[in-house]
XYZ file of C-alpha atoms in Angstrom:
695
model
C 43.431 67.442 -82.946
C 41.877 64.459 -81.751
C 37.694 64.661 -80.548
C 37.336 62.779 -77.271
C 35.528 59.226 -77.651
C 31.555 58.984 -77.606
C 30.288 55.423 -76.586
C 26.680 54.364 -77.677
C 24.741 51.849 -78.353
C 23.420 52.974 -82.034
C 26.980 54.350 -83.260
C 30.531 55.090 -82.312
C 31.894 57.940 -83.528
C 35.753 58.071 -83.501
C 38.674 60.432 -85.012
C 39.322 57.704 -87.558
C 38.277 56.477 -90.947
C 34.502 55.300 -90.531
C 34.918 52.986 -93.556
C 37.754 50.997 -91.999
C 35.741 50.397 -88.610
C 32.856 49.048 -90.234
C 34.414 46.993 -92.166
C 36.045 45.531 -89.324
C 32.920 45.574 -87.350
C 31.024 43.481 -90.219
C 33.962 40.953 -90.013
C 34.112 40.219 -86.557
C 30.108 40.100 -86.648
C 30.053 37.687 -89.266
C 32.970 35.388 -87.496
C 30.926 35.237 -84.210
C 27.817 33.960 -86.501
C 29.647 31.660 -87.531
C 30.893 30.048 -84.144
C 27.210 30.411 -82.503
C 26.244 28.165 -85.626
C 29.255 25.640 -84.993
C 28.171 25.771 -81.271
C 24.422 25.249 -82.045
C 25.237 22.260 -83.833
C 27.118 20.872 -80.813
C 25.249 18.530 -78.534
C 27.581 19.190 -75.876
C 27.152 22.744 -75.345
C 23.318 22.875 -75.836
C 23.203 20.264 -72.988
C 24.890 22.753 -70.677
C 23.199 25.715 -72.182
C 19.755 24.135 -71.795
C 19.904 24.018 -67.996
C 21.629 27.423 -67.444
C 18.504 28.869 -69.285
C 16.049 27.124 -67.271
C 17.372 28.296 -64.204
C 19.250 31.544 -65.117
C 16.672 32.681 -68.191
C 18.017 35.685 -70.286
C 15.751 38.267 -70.158
C 17.866 40.885 -72.288
C 15.534 42.357 -74.879
C 17.520 41.154 -77.738
C 19.609 37.963 -78.233
C 22.931 39.121 -77.125
C 23.674 41.836 -74.399
C 26.103 44.617 -75.265
C 29.470 44.864 -73.651
C 31.190 47.555 -71.477
C 32.915 48.922 -74.417
C 29.818 48.812 -76.832
C 30.706 45.252 -78.321
C 27.873 42.954 -78.569
C 29.312 39.675 -76.169
C 27.603 36.417 -75.405
C 25.872 35.909 -72.309
C 27.353 32.023 -71.693
C 30.710 32.463 -72.994
C 33.217 30.703 -70.555
C 35.604 33.358 -70.443
C 33.421 36.180 -68.907
C 33.427 36.422 -65.301
C 29.160 37.008 -65.509
C 28.769 33.412 -66.948
C 31.292 32.107 -64.029
C 29.520 33.430 -61.809
C 25.949 32.223 -62.913
C 27.716 28.791 -62.722
C 28.612 29.073 -59.536
C 25.150 30.040 -58.179
C 23.801 26.981 -60.037
C 26.201 24.941 -58.681
C 24.936 25.769 -55.170
C 21.349 25.894 -56.024
C 21.579 22.017 -57.044
C 23.698 20.895 -54.340
C 21.428 22.267 -52.001
C 18.600 20.346 -53.859
C 20.210 17.262 -53.572
C 21.605 17.500 -49.570
C 17.741 17.565 -49.013
C 16.424 14.966 -50.739
C 19.329 12.822 -49.231
C 18.391 14.082 -46.018
C 14.398 13.129 -46.439
C 14.872 10.037 -47.899
C 17.623 8.890 -45.109
C 15.547 9.676 -42.293
C 12.544 7.576 -43.895
C 14.475 4.670 -44.156
C 15.943 5.211 -40.309
C 12.470 4.980 -39.153
C 11.375 1.778 -41.446
C 14.725 0.447 -39.724
C 13.736 0.192 -36.197
C 13.426 -2.983 -34.810
C 11.458 -4.878 -32.025
C 14.175 -5.033 -30.264
C 15.620 -1.818 -30.500
C 11.837 -0.220 -29.717
C 12.226 -2.458 -26.657
C 15.316 -0.539 -25.959
C 14.113 2.767 -26.912
C 10.899 1.530 -24.340
C 13.487 0.633 -21.439
C 15.102 4.095 -21.759
C 11.969 5.935 -21.698
C 10.727 4.247 -18.801
C 13.956 5.181 -17.189
C 13.421 8.731 -18.057
C 9.780 8.795 -16.896
C 11.040 7.689 -13.561
C 13.889 10.174 -13.171
C 10.954 12.937 -14.518
C 8.823 11.692 -12.092
C 11.944 12.270 -9.411
C 12.645 15.336 -10.555
C 9.640 16.431 -10.591
C 9.098 15.876 -7.176
C 12.706 17.357 -6.155
C 11.089 20.567 -7.955
C 7.912 20.793 -6.217
C 9.658 20.632 -2.990
C 11.957 22.848 -3.800
C 9.427 25.583 -5.242
C 7.421 25.273 -1.910
C 10.717 27.224 -0.347
C 12.603 26.453 2.936
C 9.252 25.943 4.877
C 8.542 22.937 3.353
C 12.198 21.981 3.675
C 12.519 21.926 7.200
C 11.723 19.236 9.354
C 8.310 17.980 10.395
C 6.982 19.013 13.805
C 5.811 16.827 16.933
C 2.649 16.361 17.129
C 0.898 17.656 20.511
C 0.149 15.106 23.540
C -3.071 14.194 22.737
C -1.949 12.290 19.814
C 0.364 10.050 21.315
C -1.961 7.240 21.201
C -3.937 8.596 18.189
C -5.619 6.625 14.885
C -6.728 8.621 12.025
C -9.826 7.285 10.693
C -11.026 6.112 13.956
C -12.755 9.243 15.950
C -15.629 7.953 17.943
C -16.860 11.853 18.569
C -16.803 12.990 15.451
C -18.941 9.751 14.326
C -21.141 10.573 17.019
C -21.604 13.663 15.609
C -22.248 12.412 12.074
C -25.382 10.706 14.250
C -23.654 7.083 14.565
C -24.866 5.015 17.258
C -25.264 1.213 18.659
C -21.461 0.613 18.215
C -21.464 2.112 14.588
C -19.555 4.831 16.073
C -16.093 3.046 16.673
C -16.280 1.779 13.027
C -13.347 3.244 10.848
C -14.227 6.345 8.452
C -11.511 8.078 6.301
C -11.912 11.361 5.121
C -9.880 13.927 3.031
C -8.958 15.482 6.400
C -7.757 12.167 8.263
C -3.898 12.276 7.143
C -1.582 12.918 9.673
C 1.082 15.671 8.984
C 3.302 15.622 12.426
C 5.473 13.277 14.041
C 3.797 11.206 17.127
C 6.059 10.972 20.102
C 6.356 8.007 22.659
C 4.934 8.628 26.010
C 7.484 10.660 28.530
C 8.315 7.118 30.488
C 8.279 5.287 27.303
C 10.938 2.271 27.351
C 11.909 0.008 24.528
C 9.989 -2.872 24.672
C 11.911 -6.102 26.105
C 13.621 -8.412 23.576
C 11.289 -11.937 22.448
C 10.419 -14.016 23.903
C 10.713 -11.897 27.486
C 9.080 -9.236 25.637
C 5.659 -12.102 25.185
C 5.045 -12.458 28.342
C 6.435 -8.710 30.507
C 5.368 -5.155 28.979
C 5.922 -1.719 30.004
C 3.093 -0.178 31.771
C 4.425 3.125 30.756
C 3.769 1.928 26.216
C 0.541 1.606 26.387
C -2.740 3.586 27.234
C -3.988 1.588 30.329
C -5.410 2.659 34.028
C -4.682 0.018 36.482
C -8.943 0.025 37.122
C -8.864 -1.036 33.715
C -6.139 -4.296 34.438
C -8.167 -5.461 37.853
C -11.719 -4.832 36.304
C -11.205 -6.470 32.900
C -14.185 -8.781 32.009
C -12.787 -11.135 29.352
C -11.669 -14.520 30.135
C -8.263 -13.744 28.346
C -7.941 -10.093 29.557
C -8.060 -11.101 33.234
C -4.977 -13.241 32.813
C -2.762 -10.436 33.660
C -1.178 -8.868 36.728
C 0.360 -4.938 37.337
C 3.822 -4.913 38.679
C 5.022 -1.941 39.344
C 6.355 -0.667 35.874
C 5.569 -3.834 33.933
C 2.307 -5.744 32.986
C 3.121 -9.424 33.570
C 0.901 -12.393 31.580
C 2.397 -14.656 33.607
C 2.241 -16.427 36.772
C 2.206 -19.269 38.907
C -1.536 -19.105 40.021
C -4.160 -21.603 38.958
C -5.851 -18.446 36.847
C -2.654 -18.387 33.870
C -3.263 -22.416 33.456
C -6.803 -21.657 32.593
C -5.532 -20.722 28.439
C -3.489 -24.109 28.564
C -6.278 -26.035 29.639
C -8.913 -23.755 27.699
C -6.920 -24.963 24.189
C -6.646 -28.701 25.693
C -10.497 -28.492 25.812
C -11.195 -27.429 22.356
C -8.760 -29.509 20.932
C -10.714 -32.386 22.670
C -14.081 -31.279 21.338
C -12.968 -31.075 17.293
C -11.462 -34.913 18.716
C -8.140 -34.278 19.160
C -5.713 -35.204 21.827
C -4.588 -31.705 22.427
C -3.668 -28.549 21.103
C -0.832 -30.014 19.713
C -2.716 -31.806 17.101
C -4.251 -28.804 15.821
C -1.953 -28.429 13.010
C -2.751 -32.502 12.149
C -6.420 -31.315 12.025
C -5.723 -28.501 9.035
C -5.496 -25.785 11.213
C -2.802 -22.971 11.066
C -4.124 -19.816 11.123
C -7.009 -18.267 13.662
C -8.964 -15.389 13.520
C -9.403 -14.406 17.149
C -12.409 -11.815 17.406
C -11.820 -9.903 20.653
C -8.686 -11.268 21.830
C -8.489 -9.528 25.000
C -4.786 -9.172 25.507
C -3.923 -11.849 23.196
C -3.121 -14.700 25.769
C -5.027 -17.565 23.421
C -2.775 -16.946 20.139
C 0.412 -15.805 22.393
C -0.057 -19.883 24.131
C -0.789 -21.394 20.549
C 2.074 -19.700 18.684
C 4.165 -22.102 20.606
C 2.074 -25.035 18.439
C 3.283 -23.212 15.216
C -0.270 -21.819 15.041
C -0.667 -18.055 13.985
C -3.783 -16.279 15.928
C -4.444 -13.060 14.309
C -6.394 -10.243 16.746
C -8.851 -8.155 16.153
C -11.224 -5.995 17.870
C -12.875 -2.475 18.300
C -11.103 0.895 18.213
C -10.236 1.714 22.125
C -9.036 5.363 22.899
C -7.672 3.011 26.519
C -6.774 -0.509 27.308
C -6.946 -1.349 23.867
C -6.765 -5.064 23.236
C -5.088 -4.624 19.968
C -2.435 -1.878 21.283
C -1.541 -4.382 24.539
C -1.399 -7.460 22.150
C 1.106 -5.909 19.674
C 3.026 -4.601 22.348
C 3.809 -8.384 23.301
C 4.597 -8.915 19.578
C 1.774 -10.958 18.774
C -0.278 -10.407 15.510
C -3.277 -8.020 15.561
C -5.186 -5.068 14.168
C -8.562 -2.987 14.646
C -11.524 -4.619 12.975
C -14.891 -4.182 13.129
C -18.307 -6.620 12.514
C -20.442 -3.421 12.612
C -21.032 -1.695 9.220
C -18.617 -3.694 7.084
C -16.927 -6.804 5.648
C -13.796 -7.254 6.862
C -10.352 -6.476 4.750
C -9.796 -10.006 4.302
C -10.486 -12.248 1.118
C -13.238 -15.021 1.292
C -12.277 -18.548 2.337
C -9.049 -17.058 5.066
C -9.068 -18.580 8.117
C -9.429 -22.104 9.352
C -10.758 -21.069 12.672
C -12.523 -18.071 14.025
C -12.739 -17.623 17.784
C -14.775 -15.451 19.850
C -14.075 -15.709 23.850
C -17.080 -13.395 25.605
C -15.687 -10.911 22.432
C -18.873 -8.643 22.784
C -20.656 -9.246 20.004
C -24.053 -9.890 19.919
C -24.363 -12.515 17.096
C -28.244 -12.454 17.236
C -28.581 -8.904 15.934
C -28.754 -7.476 12.639
C -30.718 -10.898 11.425
C -27.265 -12.512 11.493
C -25.462 -10.809 9.333
C -22.497 -10.849 11.714
C -22.411 -14.696 11.104
C -22.755 -14.625 7.682
C -19.262 -12.378 7.644
C -17.774 -15.457 10.197
C -19.023 -17.806 7.342
C -17.654 -15.854 4.301
C -14.133 -15.651 5.863
C -13.859 -19.286 6.906
C -12.062 -21.866 4.995
C -14.460 -25.051 4.217
C -14.471 -27.386 7.290
C -13.134 -24.622 9.346
C -14.125 -24.125 12.861
C -15.950 -21.543 14.935
C -15.861 -21.474 18.202
C -17.970 -19.537 21.122
C -17.376 -18.640 24.515
C -20.442 -17.143 26.258
C -22.630 -17.412 29.057
C -25.394 -17.280 26.507
C -24.414 -20.867 25.710
C -24.911 -22.645 29.348
C -28.043 -24.181 29.600
C -28.351 -23.659 33.401
C -27.953 -19.883 32.136
C -30.178 -19.497 29.671
C -33.113 -21.330 31.257
C -33.175 -18.563 34.187
C -32.895 -15.997 31.426
C -35.457 -15.995 28.681
C -33.678 -13.477 26.664
C -30.733 -15.668 26.507
C -32.271 -18.208 25.635
C -34.085 -16.506 23.167
C -30.840 -15.779 21.558
C -29.024 -19.004 21.757
C -31.881 -20.356 19.631
C -31.425 -17.783 17.174
C -27.491 -18.369 16.595
C -28.303 -22.049 16.800
C -31.070 -21.993 14.034
C -29.098 -19.658 12.016
C -25.793 -21.928 12.168
C -27.639 -24.824 10.894
C -29.151 -22.768 8.167
C -25.495 -21.817 7.352
C -25.147 -25.504 7.066
C -22.532 -25.614 9.746
C -22.330 -28.897 11.934
C -22.609 -28.518 15.914
C -19.889 -30.470 16.700
C -19.624 -30.333 20.712
C -20.894 -27.657 23.298
C -19.233 -28.230 26.962
C -19.804 -25.643 29.436
C -20.113 -22.141 27.914
C -17.891 -23.047 24.938
C -19.588 -24.566 21.657
C -17.963 -26.003 18.491
C -19.063 -25.654 14.848
C -17.982 -27.073 11.527
C -18.177 -25.288 8.208
C -19.494 -27.257 5.817
C -17.120 -28.733 3.327
C -19.373 -29.530 0.638
C -21.411 -26.551 -1.917
C -24.439 -28.941 -2.625
C -25.571 -28.416 1.142
C -26.589 -24.976 0.461
C -29.027 -26.049 -2.073
C -30.459 -29.214 0.055
C -31.851 -26.767 2.679
C -35.630 -25.913 2.765
C -36.333 -22.996 0.362
C -36.619 -19.671 3.024
C -34.860 -21.475 5.334
C -31.442 -19.216 5.535
C -29.339 -16.401 3.698
C -29.228 -17.065 -0.216
C -26.057 -17.856 -2.343
C -24.612 -14.418 -3.173
C -24.765 -13.910 -6.868
C -21.377 -13.686 -8.876
C -21.560 -9.644 -9.032
C -21.828 -10.013 -5.304
C -19.285 -12.272 -4.271
C -16.321 -10.400 -4.564
C -13.265 -12.765 -3.508
C -11.539 -9.696 -1.589
C -14.010 -6.912 -0.751
C -11.947 -3.751 0.658
C -14.253 -2.272 3.573
C -17.330 -2.777 1.712
C -21.155 -2.829 3.483
C -21.800 -6.320 5.133
C -23.808 -8.679 2.532
C -26.657 -10.349 3.742
C -25.896 -13.764 1.447
C -23.052 -16.299 1.107
C -19.930 -15.530 -0.189
C -17.423 -17.411 -1.283
C -19.090 -20.355 -2.951
C -18.116 -19.077 -6.429
C -14.300 -19.052 -5.381
C -11.683 -21.505 -7.116
C -10.180 -21.810 -3.673
C -13.116 -23.871 -2.400
C -11.080 -26.770 -1.017
C -11.565 -28.155 2.636
C -8.745 -27.835 5.369
C -8.384 -31.249 5.993
C -7.619 -31.747 1.922
C -4.700 -29.073 2.020
C -1.260 -29.823 2.691
C -0.455 -29.371 6.607
C 2.067 -26.502 8.081
C 5.023 -25.958 7.043
C 4.154 -27.865 4.159
C 1.128 -25.654 2.534
C 3.617 -22.792 2.602
C 5.423 -24.495 -0.621
C 2.117 -24.494 -2.848
C 2.423 -27.059 -6.001
C 1.971 -26.864 -9.634
C -1.472 -27.112 -9.354
C -2.586 -25.127 -6.406
C 0.007 -21.692 -7.698
C -2.229 -22.002 -11.223
C -5.645 -21.195 -9.183
C -3.832 -17.588 -8.691
C -2.217 -17.329 -12.382
C 1.681 -18.116 -11.197
C 3.804 -20.974 -12.075
C 6.310 -22.866 -10.115
C 8.819 -20.748 -11.582
C 7.929 -17.335 -10.336
C 7.141 -18.414 -6.957
C 10.690 -20.281 -6.421
C 12.093 -17.081 -8.169
C 10.647 -14.903 -5.652
C 11.388 -16.698 -2.764
C 15.562 -17.202 -3.941
C 15.657 -13.030 -4.430
C 13.797 -13.087 -0.574
C 16.418 -15.608 0.970
C 19.181 -13.470 -0.642
C 17.535 -10.401 0.495
C 17.209 -11.363 4.053
C 21.154 -12.531 4.573
C 21.305 -9.115 3.322
C 19.194 -7.273 5.747
C 20.937 -9.180 8.060
C 24.645 -8.443 7.539
C 23.446 -4.830 7.110
C 21.624 -4.117 10.435
C 23.675 -7.136 12.677
C 26.026 -4.904 14.153
C 23.053 -3.352 16.254
C 20.456 -5.938 15.731
C 21.865 -9.246 16.008
C 25.391 -8.823 17.557
C 26.888 -10.967 20.343
C 26.228 -8.067 22.467
C 23.078 -5.925 21.035
C 22.492 -4.092 24.268
C 22.250 -0.324 25.481
C 24.166 0.992 28.734
C 22.871 -0.317 31.583
C 21.305 -2.875 30.333
C 21.953 -7.094 31.253
C 23.207 -9.004 28.432
C 19.998 -10.685 26.790
C 19.710 -14.206 26.236
C 19.706 -16.113 23.190
C 18.516 -15.419 20.394
C 19.211 -11.946 20.662
C 16.247 -11.016 18.847
C 15.272 -7.440 19.004
C 12.881 -7.419 16.247
C 9.652 -9.027 16.719
C 6.816 -7.391 14.604
C 7.832 -6.784 10.747
C 5.144 -5.073 8.459
C 5.807 -5.737 4.550
C 3.908 -2.954 2.967
C 3.977 -4.019 -0.573
C 4.254 -8.185 0.071
C 3.179 -9.662 -3.252
C 3.499 -13.599 -2.844
C 4.847 -13.234 0.626
C 7.937 -13.799 0.098
C 9.565 -11.727 2.792
C 7.606 -13.599 5.500
C 8.803 -17.298 3.955
C 12.876 -16.177 3.823
C 12.325 -15.129 7.470
C 10.509 -18.329 8.629
C 13.191 -20.407 6.670
C 16.153 -18.695 7.546
C 14.562 -19.112 11.398
C 13.998 -15.743 12.410
C 11.445 -15.323 15.607
C 9.411 -12.823 14.205
C 6.206 -12.541 12.490
C 5.159 -10.552 9.279
C 1.915 -8.473 8.534
C 1.493 -8.877 4.817
C 0.018 -6.147 3.613
C -1.605 -6.375 -0.445
C -2.162 -2.562 -1.499
C -5.333 -2.130 -3.392
C -3.926 -0.412 -6.595
C -1.386 -3.347 -6.848
C -1.777 -6.768 -7.898
C -3.947 -8.857 -5.391
C -2.124 -12.330 -4.200
C -3.582 -11.744 -0.663
C -5.532 -15.035 -1.336
C -2.211 -16.761 -1.887
C -0.547 -15.274 0.922
C -3.271 -16.555 3.374
C -3.306 -20.136 1.801
C 0.285 -20.508 2.213
C -0.491 -19.851 6.183
C 0.560 -16.331 6.732
C -1.559 -13.222 8.114
C -2.201 -10.418 5.775
C -4.518 -7.907 4.797
C -5.949 -5.415 2.218
C -4.640 -1.528 2.563
C -5.096 1.410 0.620
C -1.590 3.383 1.790
C -2.875 6.833 0.892
C -5.255 6.122 4.156
C -3.750 5.358 7.682
C -3.731 1.811 8.680
C -5.516 0.455 11.117
C -3.670 0.460 14.175
C -1.741 2.023 16.975
C 1.087 4.616 16.751
C 4.759 2.477 17.712
C 3.663 -0.704 16.487
C 6.637 -2.499 14.282
C 9.786 -2.992 14.454
C 10.850 -3.036 11.114
C 9.061 -1.596 7.966
C 9.899 -3.506 4.520
C 8.903 -1.511 1.269
C 9.537 -3.193 -2.406
C 8.279 -1.255 -4.986
C 5.772 0.575 -3.048
C 6.901 3.961 -4.152
C 7.000 2.930 -7.966
C 3.432 1.662 -7.697
C 2.248 4.851 -6.173
C 3.927 7.394 -8.347
C 2.664 5.338 -11.974
C -0.481 6.288 -10.827
C -2.807 9.519 -10.082
C -0.972 10.783 -7.029
C -3.595 10.729 -4.420
C -1.278 11.015 -1.913
C 2.783 12.226 -1.409
C 6.170 9.784 -0.615
C 5.687 12.149 2.615
C 2.499 11.158 3.314
C 3.816 7.688 3.091
C 6.654 7.995 4.905
C 4.844 10.153 7.760
C 2.409 7.250 8.541
C 5.505 4.703 8.552
C 6.996 7.404 11.222
C 3.797 6.759 13.027
C 3.667 2.428 12.693
C 7.178 2.540 13.833
C 8.568 1.619 17.242
C 11.280 4.375 18.182
C 14.547 2.330 17.051
C 12.780 0.425 14.732
C 14.040 0.299 11.024
C 12.983 1.095 7.669
C 13.839 -0.559 4.001
C 12.726 0.561 1.039
C 13.940 -1.027 -2.324
C 13.311 0.964 -5.562
C 14.322 2.530 -8.401
C 17.534 4.993 -8.249
C 15.558 8.120 -8.897
C 13.139 7.487 -6.482
C 15.495 6.345 -4.019
C 17.024 9.157 -4.203
C 13.981 11.357 -3.497
C 13.214 9.224 -0.486
C 16.039 10.095 1.101
C 16.388 13.462 0.623
C 12.852 13.493 3.071
C 14.436 11.015 5.666
C 15.833 14.570 7.048
C 12.789 16.019 7.896
C 11.689 13.197 9.644
C 14.960 13.060 11.722
C 15.633 9.915 10.651
C 18.851 8.326 10.092
C 19.561 7.230 6.683
C 21.843 5.405 4.097
C 21.357 4.613 0.771
C 23.042 1.116 -0.371
C 24.052 -0.296 -3.861
C 22.536 -3.283 -5.455
C 25.035 -5.437 -7.196
C 22.539 -7.541 -8.887
C 20.462 -4.805 -10.119
C 22.239 -1.111 -11.065
C 18.630 0.487 -11.774
C 17.572 -0.048 -8.025
C 18.788 0.807 -4.288
C 17.967 0.389 -1.030
C 17.244 2.909 1.506
C 17.665 1.904 5.041
C 16.385 4.005 7.831
C 16.864 3.935 11.542
C 13.775 5.928 13.788
C 15.954 7.916 16.440
C 14.244 7.779 20.204
C 12.607 11.235 20.809
C 11.306 11.482 24.049
C 8.412 14.041 25.414
C 9.853 16.189 28.200
C 8.021 15.764 31.360
C 6.197 19.175 32.715
């Protein structure tokens, strides 16, 4: 009878002969030791065994473990399942280490291998992503405000029909301004307008140019019949009220006065007539207190460009009526601040009973005239004060005249002629005249720190400006119009430009103007652009006259429109937060102004037939957001005449955001792709004619 088998580490009991088993055990152990000695002498075996011991150390108390059946066995034996498992784990660990090392090395070399050109592509892509991000954030911001912000903007109350933000006389009076200072510009945080201005009840689309120059609808402007008949200015008197219209043309001798007056000024300069102004170097004229623009309207036919400036007026505004006639004008005041024009901007300044007391405030107004006048330019002053017979009977007038006469001499102005009530001075062309004056005989020359070339509503300075400018060049030495619009290489160098840049800008705008007119021609320049009930218009079928370029750069749009023969004038606006080429624009013979588009533009509602803006949205969104695109569009709507056009060129994401806003302003809009530039788009909008219901 056999006994059960007992397994143990120390010994084995068996039902068989114990001596036979021992002998076999000894023989087996001796064989294994011989095999172990042979392997230890084999280098290949040692090389395999060492890493295995390094990664998988043997922690057993004895050199060899014990098998399940009680036999001692080599843990690294190839045939055992345990050894195969450990080798597999070892291989996986080694593979993981190699993969990590290769990944780190590859990433390092990829970073070093980025070339300058590839960085440029990455930067370009970053800019596009940044623009898209700005657009997306704008859209998200609008959507996050809920349906209340997505609804259409409401119309302003009736009292806002002719309102201009930043010009609030009653508020200025409450702040303590007086003596004419209450009419000055004051822009505060609450000066923005967040509603849409409706035209008057009986508003009519202005007559086409040139008819609209001589006849305007009385309902389109704020003026009373009494203001028409009692206007005191020389050029204000030259109009007549005829039923629903105001006429600036007549067969009466009164209306021949403008031509005679212009002829008189030409003779005082030494010219045959006003047609020779251009030959004398005169192209741009700043008309201070212009009346209703009759002086500039007459000179326009002589290729002279006259900019009218006058104080804000709540009724009977000179600026509003002048713009309604299709002539350049803007609100401007001499009272407290410098005009937003660079030094040495205009060829002539004109004041015909303009209401400015030139002898007040120690002659500081005359210093501002000197600043904006080009070397060799002319200052024309028509006033009863200048009449010798008048001031002989009035000591106060004589005192005023003597002050102006002496002060002009100390400014190095030459008194060229005096006839009746008109006096004409010529500004010096030589800087050394200021140093040759007697000590203390006139205002000092501004230092370089004071002599800012393009001030923006800075307080009036009591020193002579413009003398440090590289643009100091007498008007008689400049090319005459129209040659002066194409500046040569040396002239462009004064502005940091070269001929290639200006030529490229001009060529781009020539193409743009052709494209604009082809897009708008079905309504603006077709053979019969009439509305129901209208008679056929006479040539040139022009419904566009006043054009506003919100980001004018070099004045390329203005140049292209003139070269294309369009009967328009352009207000070239240079944003204060962008590159300032306004001196270049004015030296080319155009008109323009500095302006911050987060503030209201100094003009009345319903001023412009077309508003153009290229790159303005990018310019405004690239900086700290002081105002939104909606703020810009609300201001554009205020400036735009009913049925007027808006053309905006910018990046595709910004145009997409702008397009979404046009529905809130009730504009008709569409987006047009640009073949030459896939990254940009055109947004073309038209403002409908909405009328307030008569009560």
